[in-house]
mmCIF file of C-alpha atoms in Angstrom:
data_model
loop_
_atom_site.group_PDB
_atom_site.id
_atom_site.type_symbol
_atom_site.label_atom_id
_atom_site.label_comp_id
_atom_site.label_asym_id
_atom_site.label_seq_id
_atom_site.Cartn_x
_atom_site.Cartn_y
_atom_site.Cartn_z
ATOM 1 C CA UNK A 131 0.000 0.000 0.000
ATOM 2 C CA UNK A 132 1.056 3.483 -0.639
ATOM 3 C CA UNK A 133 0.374 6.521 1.808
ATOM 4 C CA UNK A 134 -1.297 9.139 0.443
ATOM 5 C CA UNK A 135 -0.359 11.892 3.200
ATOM 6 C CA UNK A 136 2.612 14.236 2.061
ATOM 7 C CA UNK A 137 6.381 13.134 2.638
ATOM 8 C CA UNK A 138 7.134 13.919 6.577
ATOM 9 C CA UNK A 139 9.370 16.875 6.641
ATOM 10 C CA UNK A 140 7.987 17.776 3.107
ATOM 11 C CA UNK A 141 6.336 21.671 2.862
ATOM 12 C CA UNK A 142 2.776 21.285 1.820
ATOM 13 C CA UNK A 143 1.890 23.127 -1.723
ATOM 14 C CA UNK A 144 -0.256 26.660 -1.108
ATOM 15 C CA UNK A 145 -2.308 28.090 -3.666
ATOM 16 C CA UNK A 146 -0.469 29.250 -6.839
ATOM 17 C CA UNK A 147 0.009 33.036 -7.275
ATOM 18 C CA UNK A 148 -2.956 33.586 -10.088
ATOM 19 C CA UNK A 149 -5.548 31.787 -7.920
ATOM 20 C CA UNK A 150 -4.663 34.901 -5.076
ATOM 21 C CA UNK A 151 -4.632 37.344 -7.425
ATOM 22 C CA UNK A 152 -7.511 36.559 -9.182
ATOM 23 C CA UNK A 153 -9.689 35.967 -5.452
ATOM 24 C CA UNK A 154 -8.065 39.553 -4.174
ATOM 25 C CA UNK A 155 -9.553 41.110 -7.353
ATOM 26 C CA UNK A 156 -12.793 39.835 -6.790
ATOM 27 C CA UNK A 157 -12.740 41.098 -3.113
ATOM 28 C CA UNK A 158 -11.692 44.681 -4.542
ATOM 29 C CA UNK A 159 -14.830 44.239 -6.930
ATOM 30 C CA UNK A 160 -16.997 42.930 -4.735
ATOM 31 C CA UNK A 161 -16.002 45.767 -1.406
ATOM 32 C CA UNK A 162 -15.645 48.395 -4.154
ATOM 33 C CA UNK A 163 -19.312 47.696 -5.687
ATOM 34 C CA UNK A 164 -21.072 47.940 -2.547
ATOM 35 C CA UNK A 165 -19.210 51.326 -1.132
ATOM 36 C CA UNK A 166 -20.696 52.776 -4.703
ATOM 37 C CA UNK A 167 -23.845 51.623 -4.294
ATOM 38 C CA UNK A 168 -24.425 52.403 -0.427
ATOM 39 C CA UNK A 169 -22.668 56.093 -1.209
ATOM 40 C CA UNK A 170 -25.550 56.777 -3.997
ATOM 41 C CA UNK A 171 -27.912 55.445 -1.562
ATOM 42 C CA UNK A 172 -27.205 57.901 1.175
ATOM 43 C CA UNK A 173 -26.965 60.585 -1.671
ATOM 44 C CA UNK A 174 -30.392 60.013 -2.531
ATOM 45 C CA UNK A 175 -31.643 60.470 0.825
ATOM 46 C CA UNK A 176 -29.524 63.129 1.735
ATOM 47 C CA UNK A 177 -27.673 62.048 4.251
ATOM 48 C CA UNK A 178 -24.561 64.227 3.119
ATOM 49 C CA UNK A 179 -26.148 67.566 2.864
ATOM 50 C CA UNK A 180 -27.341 69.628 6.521
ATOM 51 C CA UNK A 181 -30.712 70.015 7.846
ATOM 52 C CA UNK A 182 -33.478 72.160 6.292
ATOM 53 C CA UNK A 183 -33.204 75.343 7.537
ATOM 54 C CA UNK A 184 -35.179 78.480 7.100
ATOM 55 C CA UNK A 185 -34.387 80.649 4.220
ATOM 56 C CA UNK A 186 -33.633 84.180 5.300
ATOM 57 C CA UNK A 187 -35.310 87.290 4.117
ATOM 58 C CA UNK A 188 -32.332 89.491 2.093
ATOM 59 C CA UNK A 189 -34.557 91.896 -0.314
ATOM 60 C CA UNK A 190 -33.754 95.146 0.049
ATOM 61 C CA UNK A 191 -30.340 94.413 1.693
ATOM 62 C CA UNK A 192 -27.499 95.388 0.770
ATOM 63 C CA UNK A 193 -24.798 93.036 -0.588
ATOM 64 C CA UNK A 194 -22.706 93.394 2.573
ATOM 65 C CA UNK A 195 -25.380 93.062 4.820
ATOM 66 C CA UNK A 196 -27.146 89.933 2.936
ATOM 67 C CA UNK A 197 -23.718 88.207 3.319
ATOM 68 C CA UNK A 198 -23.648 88.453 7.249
ATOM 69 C CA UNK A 199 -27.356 86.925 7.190
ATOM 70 C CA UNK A 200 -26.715 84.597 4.538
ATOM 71 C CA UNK A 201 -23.462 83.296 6.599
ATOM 72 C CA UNK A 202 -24.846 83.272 9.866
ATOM 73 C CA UNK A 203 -27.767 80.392 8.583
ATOM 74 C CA UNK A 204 -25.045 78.595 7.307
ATOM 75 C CA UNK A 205 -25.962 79.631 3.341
ATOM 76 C CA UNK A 206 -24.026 80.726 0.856
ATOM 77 C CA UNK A 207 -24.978 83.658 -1.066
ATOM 78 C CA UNK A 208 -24.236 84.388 -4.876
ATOM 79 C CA UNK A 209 -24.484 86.689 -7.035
ATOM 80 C CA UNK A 210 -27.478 86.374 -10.305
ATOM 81 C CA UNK A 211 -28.259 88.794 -12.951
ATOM 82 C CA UNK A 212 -28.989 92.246 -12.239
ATOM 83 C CA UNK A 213 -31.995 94.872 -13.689
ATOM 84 C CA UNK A 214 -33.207 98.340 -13.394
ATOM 85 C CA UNK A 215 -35.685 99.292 -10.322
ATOM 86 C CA UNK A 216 -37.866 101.971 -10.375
ATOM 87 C CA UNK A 217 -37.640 102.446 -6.311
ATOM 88 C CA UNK A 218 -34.796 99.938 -5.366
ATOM 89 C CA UNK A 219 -31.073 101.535 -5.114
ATOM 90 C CA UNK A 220 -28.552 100.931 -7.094
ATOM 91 C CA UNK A 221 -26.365 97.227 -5.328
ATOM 92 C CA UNK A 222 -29.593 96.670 -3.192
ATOM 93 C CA UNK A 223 -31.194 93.146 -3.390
ATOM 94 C CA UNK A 224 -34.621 92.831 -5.138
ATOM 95 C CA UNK A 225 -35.029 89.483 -5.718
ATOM 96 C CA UNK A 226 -33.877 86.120 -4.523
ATOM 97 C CA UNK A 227 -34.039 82.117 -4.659
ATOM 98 C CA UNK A 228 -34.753 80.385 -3.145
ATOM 99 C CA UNK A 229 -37.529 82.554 -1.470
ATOM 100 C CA UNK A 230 -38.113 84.320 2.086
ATOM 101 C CA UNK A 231 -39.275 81.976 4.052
ATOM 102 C CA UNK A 232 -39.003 78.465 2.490
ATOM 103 C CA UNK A 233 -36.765 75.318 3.768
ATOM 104 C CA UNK A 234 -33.418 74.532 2.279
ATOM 105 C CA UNK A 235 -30.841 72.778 3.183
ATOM 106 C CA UNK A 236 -27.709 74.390 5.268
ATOM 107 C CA UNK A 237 -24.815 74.788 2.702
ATOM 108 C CA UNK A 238 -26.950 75.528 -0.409
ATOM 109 C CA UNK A 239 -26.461 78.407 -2.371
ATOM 110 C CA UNK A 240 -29.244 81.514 -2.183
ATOM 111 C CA UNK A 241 -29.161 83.371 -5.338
ATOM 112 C CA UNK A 242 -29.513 87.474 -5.253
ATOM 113 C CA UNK A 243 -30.740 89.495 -7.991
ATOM 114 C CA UNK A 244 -29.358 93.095 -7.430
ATOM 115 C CA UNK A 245 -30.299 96.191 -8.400
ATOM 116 C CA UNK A 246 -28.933 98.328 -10.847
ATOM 117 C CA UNK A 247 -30.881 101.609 -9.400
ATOM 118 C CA UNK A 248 -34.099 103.079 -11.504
ATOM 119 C CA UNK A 249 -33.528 105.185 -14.874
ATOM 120 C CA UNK A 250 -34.608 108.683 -15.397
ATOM 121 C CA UNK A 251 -37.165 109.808 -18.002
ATOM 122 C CA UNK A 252 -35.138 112.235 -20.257
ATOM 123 C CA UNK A 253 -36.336 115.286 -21.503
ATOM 124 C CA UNK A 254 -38.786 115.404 -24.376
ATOM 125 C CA UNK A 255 -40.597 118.010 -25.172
ATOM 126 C CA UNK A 256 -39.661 120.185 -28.294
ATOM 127 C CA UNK A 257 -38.835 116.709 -30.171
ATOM 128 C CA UNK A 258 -40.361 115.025 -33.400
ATOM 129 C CA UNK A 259 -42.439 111.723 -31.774
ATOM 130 C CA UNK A 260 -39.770 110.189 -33.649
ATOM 131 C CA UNK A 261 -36.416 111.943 -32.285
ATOM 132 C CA UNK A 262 -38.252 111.537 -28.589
ATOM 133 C CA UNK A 263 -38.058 107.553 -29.617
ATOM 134 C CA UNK A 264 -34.722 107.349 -30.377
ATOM 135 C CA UNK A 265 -34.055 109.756 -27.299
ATOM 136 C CA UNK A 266 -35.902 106.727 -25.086
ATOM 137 C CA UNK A 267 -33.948 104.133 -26.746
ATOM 138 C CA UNK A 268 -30.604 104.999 -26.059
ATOM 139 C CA UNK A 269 -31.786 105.539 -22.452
ATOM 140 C CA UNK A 270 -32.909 102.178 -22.130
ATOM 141 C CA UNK A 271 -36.640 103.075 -22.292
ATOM 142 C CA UNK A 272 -39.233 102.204 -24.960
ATOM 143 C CA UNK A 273 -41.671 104.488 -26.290
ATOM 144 C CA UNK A 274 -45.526 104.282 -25.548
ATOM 145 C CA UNK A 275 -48.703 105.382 -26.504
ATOM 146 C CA UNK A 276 -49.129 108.907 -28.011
ATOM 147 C CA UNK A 277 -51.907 111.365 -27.536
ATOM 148 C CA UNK A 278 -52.629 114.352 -28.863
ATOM 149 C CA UNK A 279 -53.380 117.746 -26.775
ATOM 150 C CA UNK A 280 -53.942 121.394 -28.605
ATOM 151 C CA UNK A 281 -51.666 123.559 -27.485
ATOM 152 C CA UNK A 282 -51.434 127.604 -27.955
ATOM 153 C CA UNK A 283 -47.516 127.901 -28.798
ATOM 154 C CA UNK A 284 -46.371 124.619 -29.274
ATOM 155 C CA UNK A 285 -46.476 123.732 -33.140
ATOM 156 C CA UNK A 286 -48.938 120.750 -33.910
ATOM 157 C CA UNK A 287 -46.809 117.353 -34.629
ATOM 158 C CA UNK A 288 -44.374 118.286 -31.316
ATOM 159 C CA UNK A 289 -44.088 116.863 -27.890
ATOM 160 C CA UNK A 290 -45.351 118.766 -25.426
ATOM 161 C CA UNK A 291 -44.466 116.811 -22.394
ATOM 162 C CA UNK A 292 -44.295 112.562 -21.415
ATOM 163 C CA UNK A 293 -46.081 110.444 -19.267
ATOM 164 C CA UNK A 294 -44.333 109.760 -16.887
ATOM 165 C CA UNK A 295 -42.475 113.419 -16.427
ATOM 166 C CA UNK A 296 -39.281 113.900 -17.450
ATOM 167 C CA UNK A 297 -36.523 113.418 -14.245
ATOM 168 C CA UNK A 298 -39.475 110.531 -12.973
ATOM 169 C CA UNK A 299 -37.313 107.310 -11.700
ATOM 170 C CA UNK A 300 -38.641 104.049 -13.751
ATOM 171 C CA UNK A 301 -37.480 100.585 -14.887
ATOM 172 C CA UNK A 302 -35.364 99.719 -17.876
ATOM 173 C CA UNK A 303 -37.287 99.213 -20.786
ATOM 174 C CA UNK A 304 -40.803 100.686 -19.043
ATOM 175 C CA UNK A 305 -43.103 102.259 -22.195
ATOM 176 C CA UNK A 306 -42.895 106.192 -21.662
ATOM 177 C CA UNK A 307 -46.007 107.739 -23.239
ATOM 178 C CA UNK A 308 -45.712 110.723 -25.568
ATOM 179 C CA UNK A 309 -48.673 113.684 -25.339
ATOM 180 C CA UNK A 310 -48.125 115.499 -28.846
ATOM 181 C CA UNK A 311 -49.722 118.853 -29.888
ATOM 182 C CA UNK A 312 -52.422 119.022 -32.291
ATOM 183 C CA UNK A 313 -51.303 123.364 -32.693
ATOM 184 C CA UNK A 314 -53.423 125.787 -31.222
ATOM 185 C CA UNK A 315 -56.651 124.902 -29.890
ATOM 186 C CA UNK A 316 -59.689 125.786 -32.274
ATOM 187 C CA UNK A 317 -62.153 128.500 -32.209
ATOM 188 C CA UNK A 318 -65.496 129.177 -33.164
ATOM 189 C CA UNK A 319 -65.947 130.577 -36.554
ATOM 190 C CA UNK A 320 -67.964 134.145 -36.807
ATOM 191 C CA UNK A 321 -70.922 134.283 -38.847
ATOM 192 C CA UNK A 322 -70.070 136.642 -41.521
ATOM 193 C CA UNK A 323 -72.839 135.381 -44.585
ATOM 194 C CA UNK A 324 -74.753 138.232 -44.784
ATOM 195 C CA UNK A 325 -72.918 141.049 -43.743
ATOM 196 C CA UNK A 326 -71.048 143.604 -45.950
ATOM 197 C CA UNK A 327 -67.682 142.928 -47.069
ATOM 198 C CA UNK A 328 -66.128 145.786 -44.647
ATOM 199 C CA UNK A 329 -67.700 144.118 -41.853
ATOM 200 C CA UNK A 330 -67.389 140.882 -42.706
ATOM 201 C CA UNK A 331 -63.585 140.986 -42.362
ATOM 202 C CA UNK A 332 -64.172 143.354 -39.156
ATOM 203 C CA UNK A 333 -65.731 140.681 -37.345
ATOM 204 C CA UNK A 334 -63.205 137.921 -38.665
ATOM 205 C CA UNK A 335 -60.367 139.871 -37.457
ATOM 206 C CA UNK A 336 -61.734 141.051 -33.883
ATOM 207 C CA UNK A 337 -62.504 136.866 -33.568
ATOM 208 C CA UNK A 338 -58.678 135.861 -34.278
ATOM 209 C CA UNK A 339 -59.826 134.765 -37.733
ATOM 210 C CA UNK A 340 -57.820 136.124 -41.337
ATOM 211 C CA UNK A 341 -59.665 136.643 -44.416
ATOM 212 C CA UNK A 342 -58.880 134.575 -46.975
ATOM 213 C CA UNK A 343 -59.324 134.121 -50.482
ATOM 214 C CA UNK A 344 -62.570 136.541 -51.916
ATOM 215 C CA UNK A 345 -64.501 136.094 -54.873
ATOM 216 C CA UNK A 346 -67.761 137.133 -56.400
ATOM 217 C CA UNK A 347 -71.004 135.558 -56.675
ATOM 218 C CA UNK A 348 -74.395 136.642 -57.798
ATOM 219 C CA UNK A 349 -77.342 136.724 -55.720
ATOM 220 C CA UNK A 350 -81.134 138.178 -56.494
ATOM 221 C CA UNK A 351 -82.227 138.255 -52.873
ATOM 222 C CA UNK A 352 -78.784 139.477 -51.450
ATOM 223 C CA UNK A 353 -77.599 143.820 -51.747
ATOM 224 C CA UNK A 354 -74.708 143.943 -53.166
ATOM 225 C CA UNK A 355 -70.922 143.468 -51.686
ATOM 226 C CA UNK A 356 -72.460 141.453 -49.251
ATOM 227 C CA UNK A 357 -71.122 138.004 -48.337
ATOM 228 C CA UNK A 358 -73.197 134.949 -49.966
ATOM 229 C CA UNK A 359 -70.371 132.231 -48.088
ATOM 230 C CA UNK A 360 -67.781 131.417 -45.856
ATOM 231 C CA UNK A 361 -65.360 128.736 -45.799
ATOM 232 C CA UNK A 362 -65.458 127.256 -43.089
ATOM 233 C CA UNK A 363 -68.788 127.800 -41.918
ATOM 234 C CA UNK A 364 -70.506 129.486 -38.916
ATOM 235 C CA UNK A 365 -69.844 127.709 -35.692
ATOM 236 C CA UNK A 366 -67.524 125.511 -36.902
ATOM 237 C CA UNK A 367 -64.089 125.359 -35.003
ATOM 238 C CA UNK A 368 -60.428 126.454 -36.802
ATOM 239 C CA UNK A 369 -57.163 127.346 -35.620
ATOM 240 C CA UNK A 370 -56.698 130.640 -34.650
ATOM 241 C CA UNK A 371 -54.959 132.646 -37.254
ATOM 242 C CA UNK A 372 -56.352 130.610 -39.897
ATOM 243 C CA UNK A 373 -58.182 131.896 -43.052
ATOM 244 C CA UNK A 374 -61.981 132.145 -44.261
ATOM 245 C CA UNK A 375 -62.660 132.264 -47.881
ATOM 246 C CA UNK A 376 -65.554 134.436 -48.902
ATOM 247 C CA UNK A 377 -67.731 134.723 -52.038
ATOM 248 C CA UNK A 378 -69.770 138.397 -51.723
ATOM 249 C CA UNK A 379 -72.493 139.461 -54.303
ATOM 250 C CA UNK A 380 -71.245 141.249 -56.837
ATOM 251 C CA UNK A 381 -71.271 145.158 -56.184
ATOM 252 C CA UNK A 382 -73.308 147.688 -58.076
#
């Protein structure tokens, strides 16, 4: 019979080299695998981020101040875009996210939207509508709705004054309206049909009113150099300054 056990004295064989390299990679895998998927687990539930906290209230701060408040709640604070406001200074804080308020987690980031102070209405009046457009334009400002107002010394198709005033504070890009004159406000028109040439143009003149172009007519029922029509009529309203055309009967 032979023995099967090894040779006394003899060193028994370990396991080759490969077979522990291959069973330490497989550990690695294995231990490596699970730390992933445990880490994305806590993620997901977030166990890595702080506690909800309160969001403070920063509108209206400044950016020094918001800083202080932001810190002290353990948030960080950065910076957004910024836009015109009408009543909010220039590097003051007018909006913010997340809001006043809400919960968020300590360590998250609350975004500021700062001011870049209001902008003026320039001045207008005097202008074309179109120049006062172009004025708006390059002051950041778009041009509204127009109106027209008669006005004694400001000529018709000319800006009188804007809604809002000039020098009022508003937002970038706010419509200004434009109130353009329409020239002098009219008048009633004398009732000259009737009356003699002499003082046809008498009354015309002591109304505001200029005679204009006179020419001859014929009437049976009318004396003569007295005035058949008038252009424009009785009652009617024109510009002061403006002309009525006559026809008169024709004199004897």
């Amino acid at each position: 019979m032979y023995d099967d056990d090894p040779v006394e004295g003899r060193p028994r064989r370990g396991p080759s080299l490969w077979t522990v390299v291959l069973v330490s990679i497989l550990v690695s895998a294995f231990t490596s695998g699970g730390a992933f998927w445990g880490l994305r687990w806590a993620e997901r539930r977030g166990l890595f981020e702080g506690e909800a906290t309160q969001v403070p209230d920063v509108v209206n701060m400044n950016l020094a101040q918001a800083r202080e408040v932001v810190a002290a709640r353990g948030f960080l604070l950065i910076l957004g875009t910024e836009r015109s406001d009408a009543t909010a200074p220039a590097g003051s804080i007018v909006e913010q996210s997340p809001l006043p308020g809400s919960a968020a987690k300590t360590g998250s980031n609350i975004t500021a939207v700062v001011s870049t102070g209001p902008v003026m209405v320039p001045a207008l009046s005097g202008l074309k509508p179109e120049e006062a457009a172009q004025k708006l334009k390059q002051a950041g400002l778009a041009s509204g709705a127009r109106s027209e107002k008669p006005h004694a010394t400001v000529p018709a198709g000319t800006v009188i004054a804007s809604q809002p005033a000039e020098g009022t504070p508003v937002k970038a890009a706010e419509p200004i309206g434009l109130i353009v004159s329409s020239g002098p406000a009219g008048t009633e028109v004398p009732k000259v049909v009737g009356q003699r040439i002499a003082k046809a143009k008498q009354l015309l003149k002591t109304a505001g009113f200029e005679v204009g172009s006179t020419r001859y007519g014929y009437s049976d029922y009318s004396d003569a150099s007295v005035v058949l029509k008038q252009t424009p009529e009785a009652g009617e309203l024109a510009a002061p300054g403006s002309a009525v055309d006559l026809v008169v009967n024709e004199p004897d």
